Tab-separated table of C-alpha atoms in Angstrom:
chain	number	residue	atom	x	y	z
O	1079	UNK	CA	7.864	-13.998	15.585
O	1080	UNK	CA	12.028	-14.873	15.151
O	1081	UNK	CA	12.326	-13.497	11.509
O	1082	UNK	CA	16.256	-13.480	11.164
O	1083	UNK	CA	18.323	-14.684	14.236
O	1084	UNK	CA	22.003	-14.034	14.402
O	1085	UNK	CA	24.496	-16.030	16.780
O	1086	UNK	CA	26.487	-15.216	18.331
O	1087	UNK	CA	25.502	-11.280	19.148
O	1088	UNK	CA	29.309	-10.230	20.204
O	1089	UNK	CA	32.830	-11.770	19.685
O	1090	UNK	CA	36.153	-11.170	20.648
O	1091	UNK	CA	38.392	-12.890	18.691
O	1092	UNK	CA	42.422	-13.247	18.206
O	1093	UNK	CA	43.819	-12.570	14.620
O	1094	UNK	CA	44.520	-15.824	12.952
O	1095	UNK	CA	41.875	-17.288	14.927
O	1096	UNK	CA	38.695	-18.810	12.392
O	1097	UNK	CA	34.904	-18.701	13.547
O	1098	UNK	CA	31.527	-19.025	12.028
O	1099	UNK	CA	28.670	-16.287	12.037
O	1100	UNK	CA	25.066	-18.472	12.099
O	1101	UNK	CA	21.678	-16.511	10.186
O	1102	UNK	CA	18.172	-18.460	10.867
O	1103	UNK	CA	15.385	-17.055	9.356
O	1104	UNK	CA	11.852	-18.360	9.717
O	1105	UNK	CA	10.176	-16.445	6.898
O	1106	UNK	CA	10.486	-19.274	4.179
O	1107	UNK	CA	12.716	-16.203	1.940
O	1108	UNK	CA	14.662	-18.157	-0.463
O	1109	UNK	CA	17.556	-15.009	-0.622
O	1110	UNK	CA	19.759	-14.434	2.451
O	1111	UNK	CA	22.408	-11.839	2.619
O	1112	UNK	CA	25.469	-10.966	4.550
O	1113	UNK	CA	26.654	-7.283	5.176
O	1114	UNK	CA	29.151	-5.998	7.299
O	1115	UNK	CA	28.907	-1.593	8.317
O	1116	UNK	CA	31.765	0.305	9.746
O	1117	UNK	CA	31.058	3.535	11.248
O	1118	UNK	CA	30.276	6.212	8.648
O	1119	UNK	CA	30.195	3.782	6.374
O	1120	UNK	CA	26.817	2.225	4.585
O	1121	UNK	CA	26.055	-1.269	4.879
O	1122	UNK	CA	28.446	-3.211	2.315
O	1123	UNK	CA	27.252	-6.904	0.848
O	1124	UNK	CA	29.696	-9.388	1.532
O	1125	UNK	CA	28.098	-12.566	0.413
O	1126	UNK	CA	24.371	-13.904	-0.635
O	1127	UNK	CA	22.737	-16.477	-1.601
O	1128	UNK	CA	19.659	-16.555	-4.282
O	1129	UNK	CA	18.604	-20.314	-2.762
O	1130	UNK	CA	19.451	-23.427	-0.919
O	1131	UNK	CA	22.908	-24.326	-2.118
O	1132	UNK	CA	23.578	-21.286	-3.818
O	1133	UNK	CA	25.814	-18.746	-2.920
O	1134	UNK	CA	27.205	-15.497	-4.711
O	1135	UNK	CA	30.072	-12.899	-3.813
O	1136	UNK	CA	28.893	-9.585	-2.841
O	1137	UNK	CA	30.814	-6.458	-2.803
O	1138	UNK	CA	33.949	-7.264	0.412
O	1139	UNK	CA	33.959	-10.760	-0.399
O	1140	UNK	CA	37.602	-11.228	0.443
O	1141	UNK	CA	38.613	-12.970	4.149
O	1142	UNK	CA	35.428	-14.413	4.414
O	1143	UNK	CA	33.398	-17.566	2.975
O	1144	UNK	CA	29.499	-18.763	3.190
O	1145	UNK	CA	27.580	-21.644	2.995
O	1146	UNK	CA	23.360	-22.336	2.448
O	1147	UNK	CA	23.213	-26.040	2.981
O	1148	UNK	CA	19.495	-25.648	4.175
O	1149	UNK	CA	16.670	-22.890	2.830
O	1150	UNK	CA	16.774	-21.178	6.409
O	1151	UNK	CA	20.252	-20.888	7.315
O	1152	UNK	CA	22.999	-18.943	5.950
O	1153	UNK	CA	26.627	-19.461	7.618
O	1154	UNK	CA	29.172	-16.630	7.401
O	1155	UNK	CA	33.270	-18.237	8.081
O	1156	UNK	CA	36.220	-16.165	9.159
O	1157	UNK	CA	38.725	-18.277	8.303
O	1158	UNK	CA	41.774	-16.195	10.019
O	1159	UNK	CA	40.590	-13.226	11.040
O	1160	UNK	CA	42.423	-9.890	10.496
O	1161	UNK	CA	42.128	-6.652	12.596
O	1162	UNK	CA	40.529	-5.600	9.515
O	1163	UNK	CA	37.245	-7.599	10.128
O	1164	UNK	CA	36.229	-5.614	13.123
O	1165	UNK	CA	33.194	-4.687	11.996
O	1166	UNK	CA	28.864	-5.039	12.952
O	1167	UNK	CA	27.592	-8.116	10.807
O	1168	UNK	CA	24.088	-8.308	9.920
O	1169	UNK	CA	22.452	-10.868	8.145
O	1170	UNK	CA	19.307	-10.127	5.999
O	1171	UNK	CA	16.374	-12.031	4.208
O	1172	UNK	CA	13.895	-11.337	1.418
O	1173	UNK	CA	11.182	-12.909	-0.371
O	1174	UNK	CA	12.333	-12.356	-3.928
O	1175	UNK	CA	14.744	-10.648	-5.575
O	1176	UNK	CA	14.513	-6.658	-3.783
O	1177	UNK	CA	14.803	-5.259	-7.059
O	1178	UNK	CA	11.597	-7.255	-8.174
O	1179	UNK	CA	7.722	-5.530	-6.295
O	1180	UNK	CA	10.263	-3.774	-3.781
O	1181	UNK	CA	10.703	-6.651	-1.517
O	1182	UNK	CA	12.216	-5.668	1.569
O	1183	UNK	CA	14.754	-6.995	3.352
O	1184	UNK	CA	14.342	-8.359	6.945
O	1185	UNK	CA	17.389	-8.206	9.411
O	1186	UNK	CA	18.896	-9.442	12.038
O	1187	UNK	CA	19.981	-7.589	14.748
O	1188	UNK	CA	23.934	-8.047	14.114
O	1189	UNK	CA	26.578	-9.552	15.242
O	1190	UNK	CA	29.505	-7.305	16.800
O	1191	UNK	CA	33.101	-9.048	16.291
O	1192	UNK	CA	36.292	-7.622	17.594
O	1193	UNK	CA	39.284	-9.023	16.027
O	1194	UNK	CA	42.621	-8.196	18.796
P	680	UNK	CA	30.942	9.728	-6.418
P	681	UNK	CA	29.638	7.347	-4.514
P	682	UNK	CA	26.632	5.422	-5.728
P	683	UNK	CA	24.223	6.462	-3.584
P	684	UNK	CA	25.079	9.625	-1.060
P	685	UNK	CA	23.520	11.318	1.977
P	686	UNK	CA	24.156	14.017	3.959
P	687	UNK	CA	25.254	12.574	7.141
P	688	UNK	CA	23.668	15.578	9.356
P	689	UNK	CA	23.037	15.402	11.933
P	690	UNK	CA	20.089	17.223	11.273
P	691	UNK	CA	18.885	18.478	15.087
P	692	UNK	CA	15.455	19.556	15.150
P	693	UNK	CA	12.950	20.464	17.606
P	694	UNK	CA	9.970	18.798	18.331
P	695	UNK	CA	7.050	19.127	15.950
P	696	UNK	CA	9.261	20.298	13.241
P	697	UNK	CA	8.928	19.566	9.723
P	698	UNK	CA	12.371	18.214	8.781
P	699	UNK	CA	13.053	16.465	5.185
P	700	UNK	CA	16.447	15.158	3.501
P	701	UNK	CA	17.018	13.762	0.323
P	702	UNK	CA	19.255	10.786	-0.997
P	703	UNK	CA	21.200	11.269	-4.929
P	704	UNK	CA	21.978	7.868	-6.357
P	705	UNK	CA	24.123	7.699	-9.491
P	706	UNK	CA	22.891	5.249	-11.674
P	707	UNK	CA	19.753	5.931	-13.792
P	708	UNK	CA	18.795	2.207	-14.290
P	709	UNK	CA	18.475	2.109	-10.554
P	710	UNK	CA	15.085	0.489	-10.033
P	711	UNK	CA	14.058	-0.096	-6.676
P	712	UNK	CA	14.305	2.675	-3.373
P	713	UNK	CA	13.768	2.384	0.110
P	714	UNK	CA	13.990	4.033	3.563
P	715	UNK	CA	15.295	2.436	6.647
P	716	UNK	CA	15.813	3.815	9.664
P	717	UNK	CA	18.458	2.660	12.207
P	718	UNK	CA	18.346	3.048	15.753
P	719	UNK	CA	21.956	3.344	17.483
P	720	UNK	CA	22.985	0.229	17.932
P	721	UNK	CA	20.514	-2.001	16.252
P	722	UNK	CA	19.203	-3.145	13.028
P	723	UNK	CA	18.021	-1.539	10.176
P	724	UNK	CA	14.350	-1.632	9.897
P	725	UNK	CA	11.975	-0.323	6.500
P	726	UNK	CA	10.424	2.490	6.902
P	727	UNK	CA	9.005	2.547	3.427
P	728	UNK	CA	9.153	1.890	0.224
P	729	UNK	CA	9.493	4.793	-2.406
P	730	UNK	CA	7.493	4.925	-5.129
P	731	UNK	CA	7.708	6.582	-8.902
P	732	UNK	CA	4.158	9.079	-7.688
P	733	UNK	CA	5.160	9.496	-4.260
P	734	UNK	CA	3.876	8.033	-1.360
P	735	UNK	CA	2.994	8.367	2.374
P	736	UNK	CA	2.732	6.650	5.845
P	737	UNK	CA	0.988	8.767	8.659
P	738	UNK	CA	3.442	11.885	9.369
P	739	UNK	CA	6.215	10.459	6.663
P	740	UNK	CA	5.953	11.096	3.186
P	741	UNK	CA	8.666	9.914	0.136
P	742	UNK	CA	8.896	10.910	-2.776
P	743	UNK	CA	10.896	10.064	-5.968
P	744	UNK	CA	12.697	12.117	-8.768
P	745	UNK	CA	14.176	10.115	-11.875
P	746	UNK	CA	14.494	13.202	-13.660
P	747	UNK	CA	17.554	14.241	-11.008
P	748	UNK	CA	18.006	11.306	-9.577
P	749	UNK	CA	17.172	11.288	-5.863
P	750	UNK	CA	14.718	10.381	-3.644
P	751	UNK	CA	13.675	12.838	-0.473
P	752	UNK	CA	11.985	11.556	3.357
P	753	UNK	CA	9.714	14.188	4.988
P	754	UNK	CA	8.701	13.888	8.034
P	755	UNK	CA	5.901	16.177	9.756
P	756	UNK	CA	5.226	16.822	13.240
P	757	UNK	CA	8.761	15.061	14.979
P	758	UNK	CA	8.601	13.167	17.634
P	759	UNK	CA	10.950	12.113	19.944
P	760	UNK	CA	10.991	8.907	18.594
P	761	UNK	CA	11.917	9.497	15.585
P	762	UNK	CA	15.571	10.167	16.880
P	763	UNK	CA	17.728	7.462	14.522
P	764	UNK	CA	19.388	6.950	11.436
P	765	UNK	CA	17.850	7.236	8.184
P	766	UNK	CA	19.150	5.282	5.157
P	767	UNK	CA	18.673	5.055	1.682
P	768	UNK	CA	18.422	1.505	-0.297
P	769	UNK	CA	18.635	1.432	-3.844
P	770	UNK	CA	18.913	-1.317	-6.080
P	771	UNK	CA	20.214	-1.301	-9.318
P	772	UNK	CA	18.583	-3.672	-12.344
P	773	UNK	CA	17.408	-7.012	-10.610
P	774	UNK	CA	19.681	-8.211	-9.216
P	775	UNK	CA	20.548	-9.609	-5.426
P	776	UNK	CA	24.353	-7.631	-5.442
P	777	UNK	CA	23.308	-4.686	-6.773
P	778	UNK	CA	21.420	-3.142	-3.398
P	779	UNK	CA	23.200	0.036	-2.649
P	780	UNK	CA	23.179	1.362	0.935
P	781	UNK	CA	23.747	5.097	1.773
P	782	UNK	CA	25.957	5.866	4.762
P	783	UNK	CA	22.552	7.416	6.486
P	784	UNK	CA	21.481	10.796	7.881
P	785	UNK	CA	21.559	11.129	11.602
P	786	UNK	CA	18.270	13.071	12.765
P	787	UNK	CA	17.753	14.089	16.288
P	788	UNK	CA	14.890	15.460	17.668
P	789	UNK	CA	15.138	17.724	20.725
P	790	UNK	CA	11.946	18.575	23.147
């Protein structure tokens, strides 16, 4: 059982340097999320998507970009990273709408960047 | 004020203990709640869903209060295990941006 994969699980990278974050999920969920958490800090949404093709800005939508060419993935872009981006990424997944029958979300199990 | 707040604890209890925290959210058209717990390092996870008459799961038991705006965890008879973070989720109208995470409480439980 995969549920939500994240690649890679750690990066270092230089600022100014650009990278993409990959989310599979196997769960046929047609909403996919990206969050980022700093320490004392809850999870904040950067960027989701509602369905293939669709994406929507989240709460710290700023430095980064997404794409949902296909149901089950969900890309996450640093175009030039910033110190600032340091942070755990998680991706997340859900059925329907979590507001809607309290769907859950299902996460990965992050993504730790560095940016030097 | 934030949107949704917790108290970060930690909350250090012993073993077997009854231990219980709550979560205050802000908004009164918030609609859905949850519990996830954390372990250092790793994902969040759902505990449980909250909902309006209360519910429970073996030793953990939620409950909500519209009337003041929070929702509470209790858990009965600590284990070890149950060492992580705990946070609360609450979403606000239907809508896929409006999930609010708390910053979590810490809970450890000591033998």
């Amino acid at each position: 059982n995969a549920g939500v994969t994240q690649t890679p699980k750690f990066r270092v990278l230089k600022t100014g340097q650009s990278m993409t974050l990959l989310c599979a999920q196997d769960m046929n969920h047609e909403y996919m999320y990206w969050y980022r958490q700093d320490p004392g800090m809850g999870l904040r949404l950067i960027h989701y998507s509602v369905g293939e093709g669709t994406t929507a800005k989240g709460e710290v939508p700023d430095g980064y970009n997404v794409s949902r060419l296909k149901k089950q993935n969900f890309l996450l872009g640093l175009e030039s990273a910033a110190p600032s981006q340091t942070s755990v990424y998680f991706c997340a997944s859900s059925n329907s709408d979590v507001g809607l029958g309290n769907q859950p979300q299902h996460f990965g199990d992050g993504t730790r960047l560095s940016i030097l | 004020r934030k949107e949704v707040e917790q108290d970060p604890g930690p909350f250090n209890v012993p073993e077997g203990a009854t231990v219980a925290f709550n979560c205050t959210y802000s908004n009164s058209a918030s609609q859905s709640f949850f519990w996830y717990r954390q372990d250092c390092r790793k994902e969040p996870k759902l505990l449980m869903s909250v909902y309006s008459s209360g519910n429970e799961d073996g030793r953990f038991t939620a409950q909500l209060n519209r009337a003041s705006q929070y929702i509470s965890l209790l858990i009965r008879d600590s284990k070890l295990s149950d060492s992580a973070t705990y946070l609360c989720v609450v979403t606000l109208y239907s809508s896929a941006s409006k999930i609010i995470f708390g910053s979590g409480t810490r809970l450890s439980i000591r033998p």
